[in-house]
GROMACS .gro file of N, CA, C and O in nm:
model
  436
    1UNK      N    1   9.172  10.416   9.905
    1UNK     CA    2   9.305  10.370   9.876
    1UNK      C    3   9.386  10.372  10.006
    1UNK      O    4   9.419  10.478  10.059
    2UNK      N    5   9.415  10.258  10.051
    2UNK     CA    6   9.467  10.220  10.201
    2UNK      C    7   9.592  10.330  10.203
    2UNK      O    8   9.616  10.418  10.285
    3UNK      N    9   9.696  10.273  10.020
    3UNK     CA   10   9.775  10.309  10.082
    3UNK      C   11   9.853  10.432  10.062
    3UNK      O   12   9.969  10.455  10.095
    4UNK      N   13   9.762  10.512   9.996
    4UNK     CA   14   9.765  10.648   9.966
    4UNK      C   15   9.770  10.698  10.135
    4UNK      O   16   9.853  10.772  10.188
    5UNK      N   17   9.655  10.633  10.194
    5UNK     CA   18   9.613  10.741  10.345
    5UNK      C   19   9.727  10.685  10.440
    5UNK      O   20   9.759  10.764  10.529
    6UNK      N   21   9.788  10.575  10.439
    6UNK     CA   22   9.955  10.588  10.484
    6UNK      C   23  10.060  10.598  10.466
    6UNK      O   24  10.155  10.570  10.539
    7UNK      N   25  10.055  10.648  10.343
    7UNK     CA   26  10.192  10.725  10.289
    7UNK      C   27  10.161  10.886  10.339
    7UNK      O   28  10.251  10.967  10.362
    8UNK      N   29  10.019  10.913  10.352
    8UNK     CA   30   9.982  11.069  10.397
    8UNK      C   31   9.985  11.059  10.543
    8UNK      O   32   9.969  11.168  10.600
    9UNK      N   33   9.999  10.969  10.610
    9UNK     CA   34   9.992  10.967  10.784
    9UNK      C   35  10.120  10.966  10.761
    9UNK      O   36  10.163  11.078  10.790
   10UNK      N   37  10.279  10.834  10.690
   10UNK     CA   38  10.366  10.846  10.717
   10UNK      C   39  10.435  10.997  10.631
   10UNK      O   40  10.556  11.021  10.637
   11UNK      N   41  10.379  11.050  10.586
   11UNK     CA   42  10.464  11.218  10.533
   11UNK      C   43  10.379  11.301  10.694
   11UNK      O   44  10.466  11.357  10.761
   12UNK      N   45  10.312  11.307  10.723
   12UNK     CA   46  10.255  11.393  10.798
   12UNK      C   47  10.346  11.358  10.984
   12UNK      O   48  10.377  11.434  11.076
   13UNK      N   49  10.358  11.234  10.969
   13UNK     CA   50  10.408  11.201  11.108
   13UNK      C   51  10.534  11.126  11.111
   13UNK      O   52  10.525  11.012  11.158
   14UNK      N   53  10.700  11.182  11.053
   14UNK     CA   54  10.774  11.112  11.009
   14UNK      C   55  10.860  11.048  11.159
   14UNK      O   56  10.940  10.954  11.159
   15UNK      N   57  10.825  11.114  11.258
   15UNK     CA   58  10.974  11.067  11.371
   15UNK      C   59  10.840  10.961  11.495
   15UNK      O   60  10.885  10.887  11.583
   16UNK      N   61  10.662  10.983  11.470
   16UNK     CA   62  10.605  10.897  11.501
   16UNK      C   63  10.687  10.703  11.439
   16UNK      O   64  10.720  10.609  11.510
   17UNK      N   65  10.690  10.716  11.303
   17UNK     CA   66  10.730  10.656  11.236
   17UNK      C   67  10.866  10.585  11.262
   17UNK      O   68  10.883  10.464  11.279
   18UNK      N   69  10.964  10.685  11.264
   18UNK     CA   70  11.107  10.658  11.316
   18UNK      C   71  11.113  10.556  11.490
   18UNK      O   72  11.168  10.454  11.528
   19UNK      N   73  11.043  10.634  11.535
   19UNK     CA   74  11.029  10.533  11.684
   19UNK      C   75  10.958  10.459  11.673
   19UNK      O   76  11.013  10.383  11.752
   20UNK      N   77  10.805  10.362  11.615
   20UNK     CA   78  10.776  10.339  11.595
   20UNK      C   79  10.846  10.204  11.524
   20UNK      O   80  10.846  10.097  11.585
   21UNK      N   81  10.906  10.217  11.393
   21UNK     CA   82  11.000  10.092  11.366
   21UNK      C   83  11.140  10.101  11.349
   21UNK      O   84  11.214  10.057  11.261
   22UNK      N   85  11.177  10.205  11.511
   22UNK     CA   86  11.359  10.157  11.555
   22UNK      C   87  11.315  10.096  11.671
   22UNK      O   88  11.381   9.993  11.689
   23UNK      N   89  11.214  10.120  11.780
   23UNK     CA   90  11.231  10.013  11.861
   23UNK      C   91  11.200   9.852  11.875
   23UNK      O   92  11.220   9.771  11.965
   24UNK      N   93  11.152   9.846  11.765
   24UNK     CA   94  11.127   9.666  11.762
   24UNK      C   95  11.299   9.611  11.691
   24UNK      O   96  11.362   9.506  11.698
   25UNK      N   97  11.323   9.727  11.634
   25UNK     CA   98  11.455   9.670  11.554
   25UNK      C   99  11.530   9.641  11.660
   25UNK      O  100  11.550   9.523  11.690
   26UNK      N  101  11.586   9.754  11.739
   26UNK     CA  102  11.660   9.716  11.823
   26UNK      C  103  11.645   9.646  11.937
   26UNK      O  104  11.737   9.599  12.003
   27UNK      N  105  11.498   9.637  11.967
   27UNK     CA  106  11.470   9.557  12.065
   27UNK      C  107  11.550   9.373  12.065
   27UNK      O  108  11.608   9.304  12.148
   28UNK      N  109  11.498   9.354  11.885
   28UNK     CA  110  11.547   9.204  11.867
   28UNK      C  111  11.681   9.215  11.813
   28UNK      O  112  11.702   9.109  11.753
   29UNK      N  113  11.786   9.295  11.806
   29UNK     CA  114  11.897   9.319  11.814
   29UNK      C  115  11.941   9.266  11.947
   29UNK      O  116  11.982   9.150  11.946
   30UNK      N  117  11.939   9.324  12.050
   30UNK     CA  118  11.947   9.310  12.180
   30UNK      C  119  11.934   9.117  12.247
   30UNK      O  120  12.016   9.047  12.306
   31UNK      N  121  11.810   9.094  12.205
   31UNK     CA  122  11.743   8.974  12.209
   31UNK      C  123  11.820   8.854  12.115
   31UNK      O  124  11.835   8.738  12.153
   32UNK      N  125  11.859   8.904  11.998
   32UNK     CA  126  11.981   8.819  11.934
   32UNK      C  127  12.120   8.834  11.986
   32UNK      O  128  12.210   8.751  11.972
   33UNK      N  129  12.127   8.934  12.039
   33UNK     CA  130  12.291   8.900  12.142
   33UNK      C  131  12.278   8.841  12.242
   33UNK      O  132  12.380   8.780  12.277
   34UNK      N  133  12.156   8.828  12.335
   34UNK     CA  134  12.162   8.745  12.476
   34UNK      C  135  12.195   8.590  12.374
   34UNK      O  136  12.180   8.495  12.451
   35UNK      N  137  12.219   8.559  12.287
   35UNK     CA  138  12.246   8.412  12.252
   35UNK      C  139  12.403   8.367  12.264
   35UNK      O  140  12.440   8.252  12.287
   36UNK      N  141  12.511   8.512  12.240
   36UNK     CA  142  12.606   8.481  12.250
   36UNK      C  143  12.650   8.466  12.441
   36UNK      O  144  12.682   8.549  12.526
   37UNK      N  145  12.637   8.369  12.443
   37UNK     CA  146  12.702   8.323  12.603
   37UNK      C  147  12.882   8.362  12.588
   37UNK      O  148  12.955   8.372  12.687
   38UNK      N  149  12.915   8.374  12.490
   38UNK     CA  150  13.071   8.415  12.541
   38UNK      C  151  13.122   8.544  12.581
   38UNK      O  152  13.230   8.568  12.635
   39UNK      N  153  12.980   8.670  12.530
   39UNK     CA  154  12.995   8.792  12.548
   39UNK      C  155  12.991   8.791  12.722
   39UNK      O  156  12.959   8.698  12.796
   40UNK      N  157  13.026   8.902  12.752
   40UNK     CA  158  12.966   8.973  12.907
   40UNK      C  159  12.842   9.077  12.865
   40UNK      O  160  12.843   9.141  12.760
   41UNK      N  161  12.753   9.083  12.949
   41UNK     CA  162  12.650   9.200  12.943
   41UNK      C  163  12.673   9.333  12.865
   41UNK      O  164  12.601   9.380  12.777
   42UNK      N  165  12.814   9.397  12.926
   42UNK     CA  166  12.829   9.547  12.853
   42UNK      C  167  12.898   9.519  12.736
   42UNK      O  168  12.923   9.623  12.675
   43UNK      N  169  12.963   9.363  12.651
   43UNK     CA  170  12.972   9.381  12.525
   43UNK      C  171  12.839   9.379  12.446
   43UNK      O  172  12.823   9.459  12.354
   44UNK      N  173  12.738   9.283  12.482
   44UNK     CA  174  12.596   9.246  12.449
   44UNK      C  175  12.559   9.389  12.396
   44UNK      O  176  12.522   9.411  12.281
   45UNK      N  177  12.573   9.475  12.488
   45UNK     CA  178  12.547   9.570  12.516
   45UNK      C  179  12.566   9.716  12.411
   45UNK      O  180  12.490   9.803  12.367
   46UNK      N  181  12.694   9.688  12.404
   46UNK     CA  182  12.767   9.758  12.307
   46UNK      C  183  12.769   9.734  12.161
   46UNK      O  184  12.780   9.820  12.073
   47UNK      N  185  12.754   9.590  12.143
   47UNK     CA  186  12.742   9.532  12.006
   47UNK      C  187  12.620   9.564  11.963
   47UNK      O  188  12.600   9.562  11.842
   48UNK      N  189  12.477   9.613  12.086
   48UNK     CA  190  12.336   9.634  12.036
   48UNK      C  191  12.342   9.747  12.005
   48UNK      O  192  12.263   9.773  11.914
   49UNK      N  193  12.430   9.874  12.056
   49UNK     CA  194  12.412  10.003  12.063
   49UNK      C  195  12.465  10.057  11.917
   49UNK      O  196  12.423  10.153  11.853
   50UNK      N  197  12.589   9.950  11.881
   50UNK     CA  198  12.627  10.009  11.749
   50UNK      C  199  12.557   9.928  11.662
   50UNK      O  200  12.599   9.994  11.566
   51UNK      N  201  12.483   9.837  11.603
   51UNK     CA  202  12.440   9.773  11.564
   51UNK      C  203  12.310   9.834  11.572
   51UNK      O  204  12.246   9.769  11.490
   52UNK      N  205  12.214   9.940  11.633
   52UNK     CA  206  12.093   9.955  11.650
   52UNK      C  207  12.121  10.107  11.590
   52UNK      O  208  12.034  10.141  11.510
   53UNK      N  209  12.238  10.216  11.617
   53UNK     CA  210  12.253  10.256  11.563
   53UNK      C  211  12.278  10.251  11.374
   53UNK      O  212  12.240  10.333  11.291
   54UNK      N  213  12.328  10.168  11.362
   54UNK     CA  214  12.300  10.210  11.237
   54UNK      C  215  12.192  10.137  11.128
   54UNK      O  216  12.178  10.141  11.005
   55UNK      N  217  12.114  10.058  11.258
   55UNK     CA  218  11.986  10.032  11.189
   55UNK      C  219  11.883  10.146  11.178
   55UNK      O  220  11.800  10.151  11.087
   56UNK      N  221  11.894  10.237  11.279
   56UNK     CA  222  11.797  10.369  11.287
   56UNK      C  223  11.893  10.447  11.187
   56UNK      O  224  11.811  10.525  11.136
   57UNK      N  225  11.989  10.470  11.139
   57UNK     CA  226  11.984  10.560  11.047
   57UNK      C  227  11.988  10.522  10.960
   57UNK      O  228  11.999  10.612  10.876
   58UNK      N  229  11.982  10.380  10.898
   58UNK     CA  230  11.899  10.364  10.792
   58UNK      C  231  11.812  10.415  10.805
   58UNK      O  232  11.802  10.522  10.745
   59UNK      N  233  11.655  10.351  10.920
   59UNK     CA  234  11.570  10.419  10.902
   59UNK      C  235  11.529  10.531  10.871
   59UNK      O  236  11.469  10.574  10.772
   60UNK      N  237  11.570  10.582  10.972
   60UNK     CA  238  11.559  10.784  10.916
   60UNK      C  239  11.620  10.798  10.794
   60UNK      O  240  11.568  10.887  10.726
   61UNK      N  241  11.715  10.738  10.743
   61UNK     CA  242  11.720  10.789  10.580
   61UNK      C  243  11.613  10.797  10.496
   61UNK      O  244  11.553  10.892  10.444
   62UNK      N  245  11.595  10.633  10.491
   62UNK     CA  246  11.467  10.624  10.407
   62UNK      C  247  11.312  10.679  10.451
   62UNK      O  248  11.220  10.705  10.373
   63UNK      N  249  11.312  10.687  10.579
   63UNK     CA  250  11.180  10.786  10.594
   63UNK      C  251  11.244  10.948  10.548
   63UNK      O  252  11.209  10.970  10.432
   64UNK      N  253  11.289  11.012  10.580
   64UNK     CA  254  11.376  11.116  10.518
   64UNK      C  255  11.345  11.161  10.345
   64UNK      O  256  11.305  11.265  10.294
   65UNK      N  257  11.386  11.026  10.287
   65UNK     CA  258  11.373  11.060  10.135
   65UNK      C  259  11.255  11.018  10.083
   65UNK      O  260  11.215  11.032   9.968
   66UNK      N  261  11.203  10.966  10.173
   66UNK     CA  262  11.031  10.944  10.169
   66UNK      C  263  10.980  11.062  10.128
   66UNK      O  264  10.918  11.079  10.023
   67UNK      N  265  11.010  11.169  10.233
   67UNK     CA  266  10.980  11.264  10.295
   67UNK      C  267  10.976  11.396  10.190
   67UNK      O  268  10.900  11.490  10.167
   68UNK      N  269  11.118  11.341  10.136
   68UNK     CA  270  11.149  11.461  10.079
   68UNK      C  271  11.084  11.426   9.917
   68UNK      O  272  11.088  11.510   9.827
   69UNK      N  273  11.034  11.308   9.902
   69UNK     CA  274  10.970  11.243   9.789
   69UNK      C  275  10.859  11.335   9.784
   69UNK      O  276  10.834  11.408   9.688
   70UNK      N  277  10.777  11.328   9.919
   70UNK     CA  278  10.648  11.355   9.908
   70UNK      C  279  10.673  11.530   9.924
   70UNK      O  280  10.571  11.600   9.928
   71UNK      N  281  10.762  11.574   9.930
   71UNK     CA  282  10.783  11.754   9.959
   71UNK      C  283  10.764  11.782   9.829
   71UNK      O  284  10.681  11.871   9.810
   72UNK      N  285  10.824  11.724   9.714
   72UNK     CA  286  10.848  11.757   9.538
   72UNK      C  287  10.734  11.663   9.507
   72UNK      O  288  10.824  11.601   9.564
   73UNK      N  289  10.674  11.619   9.489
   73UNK     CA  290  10.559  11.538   9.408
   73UNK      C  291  10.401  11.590   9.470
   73UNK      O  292  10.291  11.577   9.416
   74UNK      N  293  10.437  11.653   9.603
   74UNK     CA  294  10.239  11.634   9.690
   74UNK      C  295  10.207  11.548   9.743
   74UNK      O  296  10.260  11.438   9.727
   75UNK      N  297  10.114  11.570   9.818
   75UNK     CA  298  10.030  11.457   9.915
   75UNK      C  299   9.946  11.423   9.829
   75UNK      O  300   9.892  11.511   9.763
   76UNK      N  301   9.909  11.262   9.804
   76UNK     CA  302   9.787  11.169   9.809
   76UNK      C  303   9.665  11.225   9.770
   76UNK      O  304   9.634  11.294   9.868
   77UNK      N  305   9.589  11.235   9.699
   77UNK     CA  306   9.457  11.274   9.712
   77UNK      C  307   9.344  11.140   9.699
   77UNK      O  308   9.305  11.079   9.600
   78UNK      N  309   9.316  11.126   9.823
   78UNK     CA  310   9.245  11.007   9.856
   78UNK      C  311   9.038  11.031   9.846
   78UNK      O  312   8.953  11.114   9.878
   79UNK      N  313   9.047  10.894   9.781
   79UNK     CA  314   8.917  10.923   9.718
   79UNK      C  315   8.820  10.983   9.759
   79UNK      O  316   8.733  11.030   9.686
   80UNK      N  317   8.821  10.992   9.895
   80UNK     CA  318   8.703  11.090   9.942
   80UNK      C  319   8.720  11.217   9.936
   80UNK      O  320   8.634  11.295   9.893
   81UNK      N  321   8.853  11.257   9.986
   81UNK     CA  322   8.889  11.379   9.942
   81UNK      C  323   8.876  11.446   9.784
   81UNK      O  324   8.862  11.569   9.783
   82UNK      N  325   8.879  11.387   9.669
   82UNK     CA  326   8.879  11.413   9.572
   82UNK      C  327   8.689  11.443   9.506
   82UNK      O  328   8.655  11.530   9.426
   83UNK      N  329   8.575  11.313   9.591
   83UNK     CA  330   8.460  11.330   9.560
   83UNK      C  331   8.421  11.502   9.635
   83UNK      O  332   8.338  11.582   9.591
   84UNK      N  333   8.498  11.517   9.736
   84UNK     CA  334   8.456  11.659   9.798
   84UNK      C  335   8.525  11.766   9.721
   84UNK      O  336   8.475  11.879   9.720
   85UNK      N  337   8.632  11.742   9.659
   85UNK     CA  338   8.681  11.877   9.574
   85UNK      C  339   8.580  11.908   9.441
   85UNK      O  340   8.561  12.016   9.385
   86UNK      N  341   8.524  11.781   9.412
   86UNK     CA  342   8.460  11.764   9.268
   86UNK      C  343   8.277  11.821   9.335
   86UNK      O  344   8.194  11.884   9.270
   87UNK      N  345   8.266  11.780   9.452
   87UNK     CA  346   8.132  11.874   9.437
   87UNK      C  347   8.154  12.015   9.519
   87UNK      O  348   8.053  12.082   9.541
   88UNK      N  349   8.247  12.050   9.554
   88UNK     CA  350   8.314  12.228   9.561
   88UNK      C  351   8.331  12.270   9.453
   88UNK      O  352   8.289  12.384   9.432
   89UNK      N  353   8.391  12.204   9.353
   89UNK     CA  354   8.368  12.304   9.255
   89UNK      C  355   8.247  12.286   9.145
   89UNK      O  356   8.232  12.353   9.043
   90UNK      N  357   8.169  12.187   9.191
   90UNK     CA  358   8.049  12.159   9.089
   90UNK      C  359   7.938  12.270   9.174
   90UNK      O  360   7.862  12.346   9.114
   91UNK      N  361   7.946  12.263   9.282
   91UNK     CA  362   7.886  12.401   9.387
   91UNK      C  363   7.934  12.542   9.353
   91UNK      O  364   7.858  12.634   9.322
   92UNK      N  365   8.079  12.550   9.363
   92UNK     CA  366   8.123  12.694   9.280
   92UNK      C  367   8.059  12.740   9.161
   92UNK      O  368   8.017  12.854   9.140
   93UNK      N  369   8.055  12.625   9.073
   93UNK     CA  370   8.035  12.664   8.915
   93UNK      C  371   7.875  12.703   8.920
   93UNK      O  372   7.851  12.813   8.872
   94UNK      N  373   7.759  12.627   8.972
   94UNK     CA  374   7.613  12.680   9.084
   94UNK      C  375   7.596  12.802   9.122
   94UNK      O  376   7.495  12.867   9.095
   95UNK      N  377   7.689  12.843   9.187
   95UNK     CA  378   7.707  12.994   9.267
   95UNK      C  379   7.691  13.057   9.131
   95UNK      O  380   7.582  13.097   9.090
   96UNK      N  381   7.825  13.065   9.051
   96UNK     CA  382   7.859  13.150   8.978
   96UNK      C  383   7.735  13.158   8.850
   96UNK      O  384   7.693  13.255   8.787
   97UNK      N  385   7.700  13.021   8.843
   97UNK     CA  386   7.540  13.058   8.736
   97UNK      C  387   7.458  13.134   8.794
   97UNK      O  388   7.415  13.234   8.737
   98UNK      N  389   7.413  13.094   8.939
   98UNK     CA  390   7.327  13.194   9.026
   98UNK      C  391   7.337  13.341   8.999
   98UNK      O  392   7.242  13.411   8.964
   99UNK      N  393   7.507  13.397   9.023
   99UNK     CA  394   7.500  13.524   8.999
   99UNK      C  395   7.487  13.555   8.890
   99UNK      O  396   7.417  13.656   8.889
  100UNK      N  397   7.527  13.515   8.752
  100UNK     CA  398   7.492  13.565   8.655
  100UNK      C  399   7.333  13.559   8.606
  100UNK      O  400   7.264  13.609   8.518
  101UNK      N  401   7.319  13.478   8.705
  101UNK     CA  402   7.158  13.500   8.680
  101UNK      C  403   7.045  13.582   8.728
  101UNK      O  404   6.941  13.614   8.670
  102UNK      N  405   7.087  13.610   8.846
  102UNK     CA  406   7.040  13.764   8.897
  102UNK      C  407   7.108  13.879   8.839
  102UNK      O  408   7.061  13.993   8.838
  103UNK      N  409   7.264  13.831   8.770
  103UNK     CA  410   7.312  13.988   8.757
  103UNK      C  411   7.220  14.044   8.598
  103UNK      O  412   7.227  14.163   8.566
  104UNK      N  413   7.128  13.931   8.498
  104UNK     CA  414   7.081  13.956   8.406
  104UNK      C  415   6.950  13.935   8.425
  104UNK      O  416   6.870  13.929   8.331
  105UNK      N  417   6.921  13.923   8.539
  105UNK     CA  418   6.813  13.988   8.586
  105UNK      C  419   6.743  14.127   8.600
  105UNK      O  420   6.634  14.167   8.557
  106UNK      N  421   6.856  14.199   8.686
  106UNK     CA  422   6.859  14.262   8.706
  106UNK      C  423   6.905  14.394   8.619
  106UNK      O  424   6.863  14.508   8.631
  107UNK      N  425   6.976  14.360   8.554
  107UNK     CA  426   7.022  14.449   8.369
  107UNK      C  427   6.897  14.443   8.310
  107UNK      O  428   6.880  14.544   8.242
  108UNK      N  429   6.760  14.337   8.304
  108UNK     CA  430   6.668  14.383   8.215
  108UNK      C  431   6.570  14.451   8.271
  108UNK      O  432   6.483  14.505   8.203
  109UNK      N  433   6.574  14.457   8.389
  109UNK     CA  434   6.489  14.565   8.464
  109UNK      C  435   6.540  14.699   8.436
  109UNK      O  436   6.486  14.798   8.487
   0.00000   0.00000   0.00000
């Protein structure tokens, strides 16, 4: 399940994430103001900085309550992970016949 194992990379690595998709945002923020020719550079400038700001804290919100989604609900249990819990405890339950099987072994001696 693809996207079980990146919802568990994005809970495990949230500010990878945050930089990751604030700098393309603001990159073409930036790249959509060089169009206004009536600005000067340090309005360009300024219009990207507040404008990029509060595109990153969107972001971080919603990675945030992502975050805090996955704090109250758990991580993912992705299918491979789940075939290995299921033969740990199909191995446990093995063990534990084992011992009772020497331990009544050993009672009829």
């Amino acid at each position: 399940m693809t996207h079980h194992m990146l919802a568990n990379f994005m809970y495990d690595h949230p500010f990878h994430l945050l930089v990751a998709s604030s700098l393309p945002v603001v990159g073409s923020i930036f790249l959509t103001q060089k169009d206004h020719a009536h600005l000067k550079l340090s309005q360009k400038i300024m219009h990207t900085r507040v404008l990029g700001q509060l595109s990153v804290l969107g972001i971080l919100l919603s990675v945030m309550f992502f975050r805090d989604y996955m704090d109250r609900n758990g991580r993912f249990i992705e299918r491979d992970l789940a075939d290995q819990i299921k033969k740990f405890e199909l191995s446990e339950d093995a063990l534990i016949a084992h011992d009772l099987i020497q331990e009544a072994a050993y009672l009829k001696k």
